[in-house]
PDB file of C-alpha atoms and ligand atoms in Angstrom:
ATOM      1  CA  MET A   1      -6.886 -22.930  -1.549  1.00  0.00           C
ATOM      2  CA  PRO A   2      -4.643 -22.294  -4.637  1.00  0.00           C
ATOM      3  CA  LEU A   3      -3.583 -18.669  -5.152  1.00  0.00           C
ATOM      4  CA  ASN A   4      -5.947 -16.442  -7.062  1.00  0.00           C
ATOM      5  CA  LYS A   5      -3.383 -15.429  -9.715  1.00  0.00           C
ATOM      6  CA  GLN A   6      -5.867 -13.496 -11.727  1.00  0.00           C
ATOM      7  CA  LYS A   7      -6.616 -11.653  -8.750  1.00  0.00           C
ATOM      8  CA  ILE A   8      -3.279 -10.961  -8.006  1.00  0.00           C
ATOM      9  CA  LYS A   9      -1.976 -10.084 -11.055  1.00  0.00           C
ATOM     10  CA  GLU A  10      -4.740  -7.279 -11.092  1.00  0.00           C
ATOM     11  CA  LYS A  11      -3.697  -6.093  -7.917  1.00  0.00           C
ATOM     12  CA  LEU A  12      -0.147  -6.137  -8.873  1.00  0.00           C
ATOM     13  CA  GLU A  13      -0.898  -4.004 -11.893  1.00  0.00           C
ATOM     14  CA  LYS A  14      -3.180  -1.416 -10.255  1.00  0.00           C
ATOM     15  CA  GLU A  15      -0.298  -0.930  -7.646  1.00  0.00           C
ATOM     16  CA  ARG A  16       2.507  -0.652 -10.380  1.00  0.00           C
ATOM     17  CA  ASP A  17       0.200   2.014 -12.380  1.00  0.00           C
ATOM     18  CA  LEU A  18      -0.271   4.102  -8.993  1.00  0.00           C
ATOM     19  CA  LEU A  19       3.462   3.702  -8.330  1.00  0.00           C
ATOM     20  CA  VAL A  20       3.969   5.173 -11.622  1.00  0.00           C
ATOM     21  CA  GLU A  21       1.823   8.051 -11.030  1.00  0.00           C
ATOM     22  CA  GLU A  22       3.678   8.988  -7.812  1.00  0.00           C
ATOM     23  CA  MET A  23       6.929   8.983  -9.216  1.00  0.00           C
ATOM     24  CA  LYS A  24       5.761  10.915 -12.194  1.00  0.00           C
ATOM     25  CA  ASP A  25       4.882  13.683  -9.583  1.00  0.00           C
ATOM     26  CA  MET A  26       8.360  13.696  -8.538  1.00  0.00           C
ATOM     27  CA  GLY A  27      10.906  12.920 -11.200  1.00  0.00           C
ATOM     28  CA  LYS A  28      11.043  11.291 -14.369  1.00  0.00           C
ATOM     29  CA  LEU A  29      12.291   8.090 -16.327  1.00  0.00           C
ATOM     30  CA  ASN A  30      16.069   8.537 -17.766  1.00  0.00           C
ATOM     31  CA  PRO A  31      15.580   6.925 -21.210  1.00  0.00           C
ATOM     32  CA  GLU A  32      19.208   6.340 -21.151  1.00  0.00           C
ATOM     33  CA  THR A  33      19.703   4.280 -18.019  1.00  0.00           C
ATOM     34  CA  GLY A  34      16.037   3.086 -17.522  1.00  0.00           C
ATOM     35  CA  GLU A  35      16.185   4.540 -14.238  1.00  0.00           C
ATOM     36  CA  TRP A  36      14.016   7.047 -12.339  1.00  0.00           C
ATOM     37  CA  GLU A  37      15.632  10.207 -11.347  1.00  0.00           C
ATOM     38  CA  ALA A  38      14.211  13.030  -9.366  1.00  0.00           C
ATOM     39  CA  GLN A  39      13.418  16.330 -10.782  1.00  0.00           C
ATOM     40  CA  PRO A  40      14.695  19.512  -9.212  1.00  0.00           C
ATOM     41  CA  GLU A  41      11.949  22.384  -9.313  1.00  0.00           C
ATOM     42  CA  ALA A  42      12.037  24.799 -11.719  1.00  0.00           C
ATOM     43  CA  GLN A  43      14.883  27.625 -11.111  1.00  0.00           C
ATOM     44  CA  ASP A  44      12.334  30.418 -11.517  1.00  0.00           C
ATOM     45  CA  PHE A  45      13.793  32.920  -9.169  1.00  0.00           C
ATOM     46  CA  PRO A  46      17.223  33.388 -10.268  1.00  0.00           C
ATOM     47  CA  GLU A  47      17.987  36.029  -7.310  1.00  0.00           C
ATOM     48  CA  SER A  48      16.907  33.810  -4.537  1.00  0.00           C
ATOM     49  CA  ASP A  49      19.045  34.110  -1.703  1.00  0.00           C
ATOM     50  CA  GLN A  50      21.280  31.076  -0.197  1.00  0.00           C
ATOM     51  CA  ASN A  51      18.794  29.697   2.201  1.00  0.00           C
ATOM     52  CA  ASP A  52      16.180  29.302  -0.453  1.00  0.00           C
ATOM     53  CA  GLN A  53      18.866  27.170  -2.520  1.00  0.00           C
ATOM     54  CA  ALA A  54      19.507  25.025   0.395  1.00  0.00           C
ATOM     55  CA  ASP A  55      16.027  24.448   0.880  1.00  0.00           C
ATOM     56  CA  ARG A  56      15.699  23.484  -2.456  1.00  0.00           C
ATOM     57  CA  PHE A  57      18.671  21.030  -2.269  1.00  0.00           C
ATOM     58  CA  GLU A  58      17.111  19.392   0.549  1.00  0.00           C
ATOM     59  CA  ASP A  59      13.773  18.991  -0.906  1.00  0.00           C
ATOM     60  CA  PHE A  60      15.756  17.614  -3.872  1.00  0.00           C
ATOM     61  CA  GLU A  61      17.364  15.223  -1.890  1.00  0.00           C
ATOM     62  CA  SER A  62      14.215  14.405  -0.086  1.00  0.00           C
ATOM     63  CA  ARG A  63      12.735  13.413  -3.730  1.00  0.00           C
ATOM     64  CA  SER A  64      15.591  11.371  -4.637  1.00  0.00           C
ATOM     65  CA  SER A  65      15.296   9.033  -1.673  1.00  0.00           C
ATOM     66  CA  MET A  66      11.660   8.545  -2.326  1.00  0.00           C
ATOM     67  CA  ILE A  67      11.912   7.958  -5.869  1.00  0.00           C
ATOM     68  CA  LYS A  68      14.732   5.361  -4.703  1.00  0.00           C
ATOM     69  CA  ASP A  69      11.920   3.607  -2.282  1.00  0.00           C
ATOM     70  CA  LEU A  70       9.289   3.677  -4.802  1.00  0.00           C
ATOM     71  CA  SER A  71      11.226   2.440  -7.828  1.00  0.00           C
ATOM     72  CA  ASN A  72      12.414  -0.380  -5.365  1.00  0.00           C
ATOM     73  CA  ARG A  73       8.789  -1.218  -4.445  1.00  0.00           C
ATOM     74  CA  LEU A  74       8.195  -1.065  -8.515  1.00  0.00           C
ATOM     75  CA  ASN A  75      10.886  -3.528  -9.341  1.00  0.00           C
ATOM     76  CA  ASN A  76       9.590  -6.008  -6.755  1.00  0.00           C
ATOM     77  CA  ILE A  77       6.016  -5.645  -8.501  1.00  0.00           C
ATOM     78  CA  LEU A  78       7.458  -6.007 -12.218  1.00  0.00           C
ATOM     79  CA  PHE A  79       9.482  -9.042 -10.843  1.00  0.00           C
ATOM     80  CA  ALA A  80       6.149 -10.533  -9.559  1.00  0.00           C
ATOM     81  CA  LEU A  81       4.201  -9.931 -12.529  1.00  0.00           C
ATOM     82  CA  LYS A  82       7.224 -11.391 -14.531  1.00  0.00           C
ATOM     83  CA  ASN A  83       7.060 -14.396 -12.615  1.00  0.00           C
ATOM     84  CA  ILE A  84       3.693 -14.734 -11.554  1.00  0.00           C
ATOM     85  CA  ASN A  85       2.921 -18.056 -14.176  1.00  0.00           C
ATOM     86  CA  LYS A  86       6.174 -19.674 -12.762  1.00  0.00           C
ATOM     87  CA  ALA A  87       5.377 -22.606 -10.579  1.00  0.00           C
ATOM     88  CA  SER A  88       7.821 -20.979  -7.833  1.00  0.00           C
ATOM     89  CA  PHE A  89       5.591 -17.865  -7.788  1.00  0.00           C
ATOM     90  CA  GLY A  90       4.054 -17.536  -4.034  1.00  0.00           C
ATOM     91  CA  ARG A  91       6.756 -19.580  -2.633  1.00  0.00           C
ATOM     92  CA  CYS A  92       9.265 -18.483   0.082  1.00  0.00           C
ATOM     93  CA  GLU A  93      12.633 -18.015  -1.660  1.00  0.00           C
ATOM     94  CA  VAL A  94      14.230 -19.203   1.558  1.00  0.00           C
ATOM     95  CA  CYS A  95      12.612 -22.328   2.621  1.00  0.00           C
ATOM     96  CA  GLY A  96      10.482 -22.885  -0.812  1.00  0.00           C
ATOM     97  CA  LYS A  97       7.125 -23.380   1.159  1.00  0.00           C
ATOM     98  CA  ASP A  98       3.806 -21.471  -0.051  1.00  0.00           C
ATOM     99  CA  ILE A  99       3.766 -17.792   1.231  1.00  0.00           C
ATOM    100  CA  GLU A 100       0.523 -17.758   3.597  1.00  0.00           C
ATOM    101  CA  LEU A 101      -2.481 -16.623   1.705  1.00  0.00           C
ATOM    102  CA  ALA A 102      -3.122 -13.637   4.134  1.00  0.00           C
ATOM    103  CA  ARG A 103       0.634 -12.371   3.399  1.00  0.00           C
ATOM    104  CA  MET A 104       0.397 -12.644  -0.465  1.00  0.00           C
ATOM    105  CA  GLU A 105      -3.259 -10.579  -0.304  1.00  0.00           C
ATOM    106  CA  ALA A 106      -1.637  -7.744   1.607  1.00  0.00           C
ATOM    107  CA  ASN A 107       1.539  -8.001  -0.627  1.00  0.00           C
ATOM    108  CA  PRO A 108       1.488  -9.816  -3.529  1.00  0.00           C
ATOM    109  CA  ALA A 109       5.012  -8.880  -4.599  1.00  0.00           C
ATOM    110  CA  ALA A 110       6.037 -10.890  -1.512  1.00  0.00           C
ATOM    111  CA  LYS A 111       8.857 -13.257  -1.899  1.00  0.00           C
ATOM    112  CA  THR A 112       9.064 -14.844   1.304  1.00  0.00           C
ATOM    113  CA  CYS A 113       6.793 -16.359   3.835  1.00  0.00           C
ATOM    114  CA  LYS A 114       6.175 -14.736   7.237  1.00  0.00           C
ATOM    115  CA  LYS A 115       9.050 -16.586   8.930  1.00  0.00           C
ATOM    116  CA  HIS A 116      11.599 -15.329   6.390  1.00  0.00           C
ATOM    117  CA  LEU A 117      10.447 -11.686   5.991  1.00  0.00           C
ATOM    118  CA  GLU A 118      12.867  -9.612   4.056  1.00  0.00           C
ATOM    119  CA  SER A 119      13.930  -6.911   6.269  1.00  0.00           C
TER     120      SER A 119
HETATM  121 ZN1  LIG B   1      10.327 -19.328   4.149  1.00  0.00          ZN
END
């Protein structure tokens, strides 16, 4: 059975929108670099002690790594959307065989078959 590209495209677009929404909660897109950056929480307590500042820094660090994670996923999805009409779409980029349908349904941005799962 051939891939239902229309269905996959819709799924990818939905995932893309969800990811962007999630990322908007934590940071913003830097128009100069085109990269997402974590936003520190507003410093509305100038008298806060050092513990507070350390907490805030940790919070910022974890936001940064979450944003990085989300933007990797977003890039995969954008890549898949860009290539969805190419003949190579849905084929494993290691062995060139068709990626299992179940895998494509679970992760439409997959670039490899189950055997060559990206780490
Ligand atoms: Zn493969």
